PDB file of C-alpha atoms in Angstrom:
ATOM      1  CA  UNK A 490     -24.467 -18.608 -15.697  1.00  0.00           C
ATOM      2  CA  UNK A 491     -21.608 -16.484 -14.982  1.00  0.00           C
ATOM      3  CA  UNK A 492     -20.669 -13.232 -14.833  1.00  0.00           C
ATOM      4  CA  UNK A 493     -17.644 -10.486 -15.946  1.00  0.00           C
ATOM      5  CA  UNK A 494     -15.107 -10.507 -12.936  1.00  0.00           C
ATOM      6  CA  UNK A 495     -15.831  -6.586 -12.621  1.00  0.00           C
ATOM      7  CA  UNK A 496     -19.613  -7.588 -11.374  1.00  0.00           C
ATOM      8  CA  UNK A 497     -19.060  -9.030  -7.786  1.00  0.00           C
ATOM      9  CA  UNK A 498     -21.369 -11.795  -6.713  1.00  0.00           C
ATOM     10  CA  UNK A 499     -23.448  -9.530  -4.662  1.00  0.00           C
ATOM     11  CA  UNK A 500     -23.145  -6.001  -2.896  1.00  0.00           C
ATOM     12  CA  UNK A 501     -21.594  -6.361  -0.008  1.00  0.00           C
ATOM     13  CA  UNK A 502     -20.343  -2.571   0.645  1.00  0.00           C
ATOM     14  CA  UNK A 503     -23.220  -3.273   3.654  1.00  0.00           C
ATOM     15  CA  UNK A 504     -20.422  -5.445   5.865  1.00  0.00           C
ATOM     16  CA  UNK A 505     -17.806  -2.721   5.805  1.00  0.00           C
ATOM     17  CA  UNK A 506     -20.157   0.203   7.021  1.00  0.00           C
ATOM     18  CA  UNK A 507     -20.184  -1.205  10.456  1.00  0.00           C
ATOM     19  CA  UNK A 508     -16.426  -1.031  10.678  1.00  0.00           C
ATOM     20  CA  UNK A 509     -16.304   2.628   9.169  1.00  0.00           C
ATOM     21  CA  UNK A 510     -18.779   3.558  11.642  1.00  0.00           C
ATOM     22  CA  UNK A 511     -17.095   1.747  14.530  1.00  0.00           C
ATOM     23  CA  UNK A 512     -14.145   3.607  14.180  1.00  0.00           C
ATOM     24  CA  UNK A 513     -14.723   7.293  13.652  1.00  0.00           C
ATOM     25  CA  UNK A 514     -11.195   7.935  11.988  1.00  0.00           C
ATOM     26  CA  UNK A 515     -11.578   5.900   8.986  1.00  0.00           C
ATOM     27  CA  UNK A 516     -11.498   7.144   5.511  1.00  0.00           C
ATOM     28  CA  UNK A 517     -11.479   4.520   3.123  1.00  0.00           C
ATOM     29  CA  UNK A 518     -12.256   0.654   3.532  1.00  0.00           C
ATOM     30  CA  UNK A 519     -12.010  -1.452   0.608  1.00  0.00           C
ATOM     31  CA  UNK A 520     -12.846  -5.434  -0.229  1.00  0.00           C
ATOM     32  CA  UNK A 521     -10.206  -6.566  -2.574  1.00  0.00           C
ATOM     33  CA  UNK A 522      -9.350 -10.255  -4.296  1.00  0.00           C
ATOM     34  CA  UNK A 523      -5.921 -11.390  -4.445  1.00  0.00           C
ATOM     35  CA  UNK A 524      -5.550 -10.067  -7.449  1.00  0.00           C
ATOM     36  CA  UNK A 525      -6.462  -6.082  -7.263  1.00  0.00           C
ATOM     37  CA  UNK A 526     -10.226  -6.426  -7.642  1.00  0.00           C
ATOM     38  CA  UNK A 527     -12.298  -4.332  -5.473  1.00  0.00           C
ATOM     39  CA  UNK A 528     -15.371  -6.073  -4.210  1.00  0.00           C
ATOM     40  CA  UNK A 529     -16.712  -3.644  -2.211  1.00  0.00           C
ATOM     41  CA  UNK A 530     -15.684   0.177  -0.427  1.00  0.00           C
ATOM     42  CA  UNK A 531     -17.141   2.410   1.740  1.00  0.00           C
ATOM     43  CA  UNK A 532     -16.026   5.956   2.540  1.00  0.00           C
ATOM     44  CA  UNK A 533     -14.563   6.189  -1.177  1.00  0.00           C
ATOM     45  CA  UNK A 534     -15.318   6.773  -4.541  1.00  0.00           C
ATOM     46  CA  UNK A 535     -14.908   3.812  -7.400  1.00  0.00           C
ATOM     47  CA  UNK A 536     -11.852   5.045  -8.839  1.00  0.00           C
ATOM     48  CA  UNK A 537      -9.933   5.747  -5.270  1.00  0.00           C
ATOM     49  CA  UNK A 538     -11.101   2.292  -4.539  1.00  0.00           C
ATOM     50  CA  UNK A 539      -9.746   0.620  -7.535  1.00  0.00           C
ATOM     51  CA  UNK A 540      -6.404   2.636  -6.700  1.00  0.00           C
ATOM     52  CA  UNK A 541      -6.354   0.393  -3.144  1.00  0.00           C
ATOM     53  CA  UNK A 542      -7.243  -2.490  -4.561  1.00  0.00           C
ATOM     54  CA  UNK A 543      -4.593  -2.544  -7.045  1.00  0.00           C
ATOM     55  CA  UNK A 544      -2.159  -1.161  -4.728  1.00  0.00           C
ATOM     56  CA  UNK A 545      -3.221  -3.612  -1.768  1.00  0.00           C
ATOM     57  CA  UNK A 546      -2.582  -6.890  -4.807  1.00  0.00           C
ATOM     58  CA  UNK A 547       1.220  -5.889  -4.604  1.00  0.00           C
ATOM     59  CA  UNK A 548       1.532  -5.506  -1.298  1.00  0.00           C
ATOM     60  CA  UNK A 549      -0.244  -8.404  -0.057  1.00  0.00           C
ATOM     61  CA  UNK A 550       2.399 -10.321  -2.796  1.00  0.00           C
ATOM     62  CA  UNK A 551       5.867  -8.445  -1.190  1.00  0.00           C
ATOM     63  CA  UNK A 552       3.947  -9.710   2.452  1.00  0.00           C
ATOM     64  CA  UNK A 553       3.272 -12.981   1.239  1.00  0.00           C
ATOM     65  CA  UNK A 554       7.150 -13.722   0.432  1.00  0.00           C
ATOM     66  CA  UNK A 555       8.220 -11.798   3.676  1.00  0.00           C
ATOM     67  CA  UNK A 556       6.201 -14.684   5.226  1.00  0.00           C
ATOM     68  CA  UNK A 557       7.927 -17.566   3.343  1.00  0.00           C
ATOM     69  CA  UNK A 558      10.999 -16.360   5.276  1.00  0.00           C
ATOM     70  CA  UNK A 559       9.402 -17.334   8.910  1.00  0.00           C
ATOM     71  CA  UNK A 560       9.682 -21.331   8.565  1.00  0.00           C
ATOM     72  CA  UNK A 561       7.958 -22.102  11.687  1.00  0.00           C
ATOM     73  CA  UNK A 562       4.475 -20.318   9.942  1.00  0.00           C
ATOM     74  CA  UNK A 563       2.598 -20.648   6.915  1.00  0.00           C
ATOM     75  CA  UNK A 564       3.659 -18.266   4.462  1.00  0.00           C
ATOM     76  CA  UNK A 565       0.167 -16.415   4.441  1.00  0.00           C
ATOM     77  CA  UNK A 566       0.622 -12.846   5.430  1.00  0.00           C
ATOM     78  CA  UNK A 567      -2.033 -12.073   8.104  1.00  0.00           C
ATOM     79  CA  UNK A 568      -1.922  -8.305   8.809  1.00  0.00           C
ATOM     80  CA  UNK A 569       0.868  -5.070   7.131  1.00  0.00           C
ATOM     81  CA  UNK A 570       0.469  -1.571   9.224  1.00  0.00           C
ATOM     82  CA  UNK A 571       1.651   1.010   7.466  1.00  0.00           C
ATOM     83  CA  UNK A 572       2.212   4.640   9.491  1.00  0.00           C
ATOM     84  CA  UNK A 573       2.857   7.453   6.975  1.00  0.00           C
ATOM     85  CA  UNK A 574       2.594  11.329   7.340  1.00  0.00           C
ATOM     86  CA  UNK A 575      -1.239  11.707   8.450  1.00  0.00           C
ATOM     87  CA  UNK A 576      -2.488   8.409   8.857  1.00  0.00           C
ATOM     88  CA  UNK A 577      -2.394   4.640   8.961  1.00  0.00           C
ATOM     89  CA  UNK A 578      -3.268   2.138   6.262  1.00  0.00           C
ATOM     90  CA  UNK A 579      -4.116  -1.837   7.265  1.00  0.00           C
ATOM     91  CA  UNK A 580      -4.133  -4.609   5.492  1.00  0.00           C
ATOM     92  CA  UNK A 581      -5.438  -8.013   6.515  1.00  0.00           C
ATOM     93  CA  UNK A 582      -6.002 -11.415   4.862  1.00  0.00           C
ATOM     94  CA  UNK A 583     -10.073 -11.595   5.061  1.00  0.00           C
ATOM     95  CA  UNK A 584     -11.372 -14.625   3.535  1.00  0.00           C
ATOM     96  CA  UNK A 585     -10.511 -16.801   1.102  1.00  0.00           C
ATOM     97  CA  UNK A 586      -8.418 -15.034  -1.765  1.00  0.00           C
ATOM     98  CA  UNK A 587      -9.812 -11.686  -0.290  1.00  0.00           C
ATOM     99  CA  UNK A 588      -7.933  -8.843   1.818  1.00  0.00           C
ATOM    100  CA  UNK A 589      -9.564  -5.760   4.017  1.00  0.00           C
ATOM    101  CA  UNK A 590      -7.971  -2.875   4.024  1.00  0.00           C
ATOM    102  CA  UNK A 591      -8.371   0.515   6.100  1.00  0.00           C
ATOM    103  CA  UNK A 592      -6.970   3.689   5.271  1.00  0.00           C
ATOM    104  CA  UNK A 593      -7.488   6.163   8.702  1.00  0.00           C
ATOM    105  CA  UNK A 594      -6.126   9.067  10.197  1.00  0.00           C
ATOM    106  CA  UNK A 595      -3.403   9.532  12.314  1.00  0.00           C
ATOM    107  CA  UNK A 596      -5.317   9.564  15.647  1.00  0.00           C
ATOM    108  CA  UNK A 597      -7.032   6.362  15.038  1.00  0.00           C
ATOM    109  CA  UNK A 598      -7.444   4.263  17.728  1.00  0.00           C
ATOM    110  CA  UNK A 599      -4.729   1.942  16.727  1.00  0.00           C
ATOM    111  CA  UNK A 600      -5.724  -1.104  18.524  1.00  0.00           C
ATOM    112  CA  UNK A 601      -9.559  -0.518  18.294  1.00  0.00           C
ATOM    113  CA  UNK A 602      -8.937  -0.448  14.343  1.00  0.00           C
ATOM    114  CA  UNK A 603      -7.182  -3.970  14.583  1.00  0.00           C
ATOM    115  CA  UNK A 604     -10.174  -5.680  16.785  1.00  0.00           C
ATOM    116  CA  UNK A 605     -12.626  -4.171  14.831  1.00  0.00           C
ATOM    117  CA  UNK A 606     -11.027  -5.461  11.401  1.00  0.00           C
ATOM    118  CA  UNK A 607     -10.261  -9.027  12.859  1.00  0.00           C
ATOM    119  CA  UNK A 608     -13.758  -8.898  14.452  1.00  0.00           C
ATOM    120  CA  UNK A 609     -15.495  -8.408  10.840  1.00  0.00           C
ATOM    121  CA  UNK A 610     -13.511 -11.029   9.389  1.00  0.00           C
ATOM    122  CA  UNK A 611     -14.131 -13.750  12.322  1.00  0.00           C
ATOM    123  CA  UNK A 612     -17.988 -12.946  11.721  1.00  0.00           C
ATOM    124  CA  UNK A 613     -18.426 -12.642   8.248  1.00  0.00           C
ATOM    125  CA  UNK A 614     -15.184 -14.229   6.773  1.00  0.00           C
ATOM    126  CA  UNK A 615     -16.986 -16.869   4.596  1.00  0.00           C
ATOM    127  CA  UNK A 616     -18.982 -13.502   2.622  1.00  0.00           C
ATOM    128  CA  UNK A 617     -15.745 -11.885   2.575  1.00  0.00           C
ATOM    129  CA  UNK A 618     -13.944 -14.590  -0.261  1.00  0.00           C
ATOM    130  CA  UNK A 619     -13.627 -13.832  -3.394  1.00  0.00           C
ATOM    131  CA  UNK A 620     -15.287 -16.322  -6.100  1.00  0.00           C
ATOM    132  CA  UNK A 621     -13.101 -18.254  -8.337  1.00  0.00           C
ATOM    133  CA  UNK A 622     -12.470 -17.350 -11.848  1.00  0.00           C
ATOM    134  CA  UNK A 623     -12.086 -19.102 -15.147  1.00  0.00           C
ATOM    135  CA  UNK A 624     -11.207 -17.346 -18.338  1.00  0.00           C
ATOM    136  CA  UNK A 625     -11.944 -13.763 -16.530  1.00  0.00           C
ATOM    137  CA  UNK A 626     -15.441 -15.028 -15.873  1.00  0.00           C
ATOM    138  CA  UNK A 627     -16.961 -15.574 -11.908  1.00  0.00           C
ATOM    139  CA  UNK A 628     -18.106 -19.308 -11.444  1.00  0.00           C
TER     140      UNK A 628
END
């Protein structure tokens, strides 16, 4: 039976508390599919998440052809760093159709952040996909 592509598969908000924790300047980390979908958050409330998400689905697009310009790769974006006023936001291919991304402040621990995300993905990577769709509907 499947379900609305609002319901994820499971909760998996549990995977991403071990990052926020690891990391004492994180605000926000967010799931998201490919397309904008958030799939899971900690450190946020629903509608800040969905904001990421959505916001994430465009960037990881602009990345994505940035990538097609490198011929020696493989056109996959892998990782975007963003510095603005205050903070950092990261954004990192996770599993299959699926995307992490950190929003933290501006004395983050710049390359504890990075092994930490890339650490999460290499151990849970396979829970981190998102489920394919048909018709709007989760197989």
């Amino acid at each position: 039976m499947s379900r609305q592509v609002t319901q994820p598969r499971f909760n998996m908000d549990w995977m991403l508390r071990d990052l926020a924790s690891s990391v004492p300047q994180t605000r926000h980390v967010v799931l998201l599919s490919s397309d904008g979908l958030c799939m899971a958050q900690v450190g946020t409330d629903k509608d800040t998440a969905d904001r990421l998400a959505a916001a994430c689905a465009g960037l990881q697009s602009l990345s994505g052809a940035i990538a097609t310009e490198f011929p020696e790769g493989d056109g996959r974006m892998r990782l975007v760093v963003i510095e603005v006023d205050g903070g950092f936001f990261y954004l990192m291919a996770a599993g299959v159709s699926s995307y992490l991304a950190v929003l933290a402040e501006d004395s983050v621990d710049a390359g504890l952040m990075g092994q930490c995300m890339r650490d999460l993905v290499a151990r849970l990577g396979e829970h981190l996909s998102s489920p394919p769709r048909v018709d709007g509907r989760v197989t």
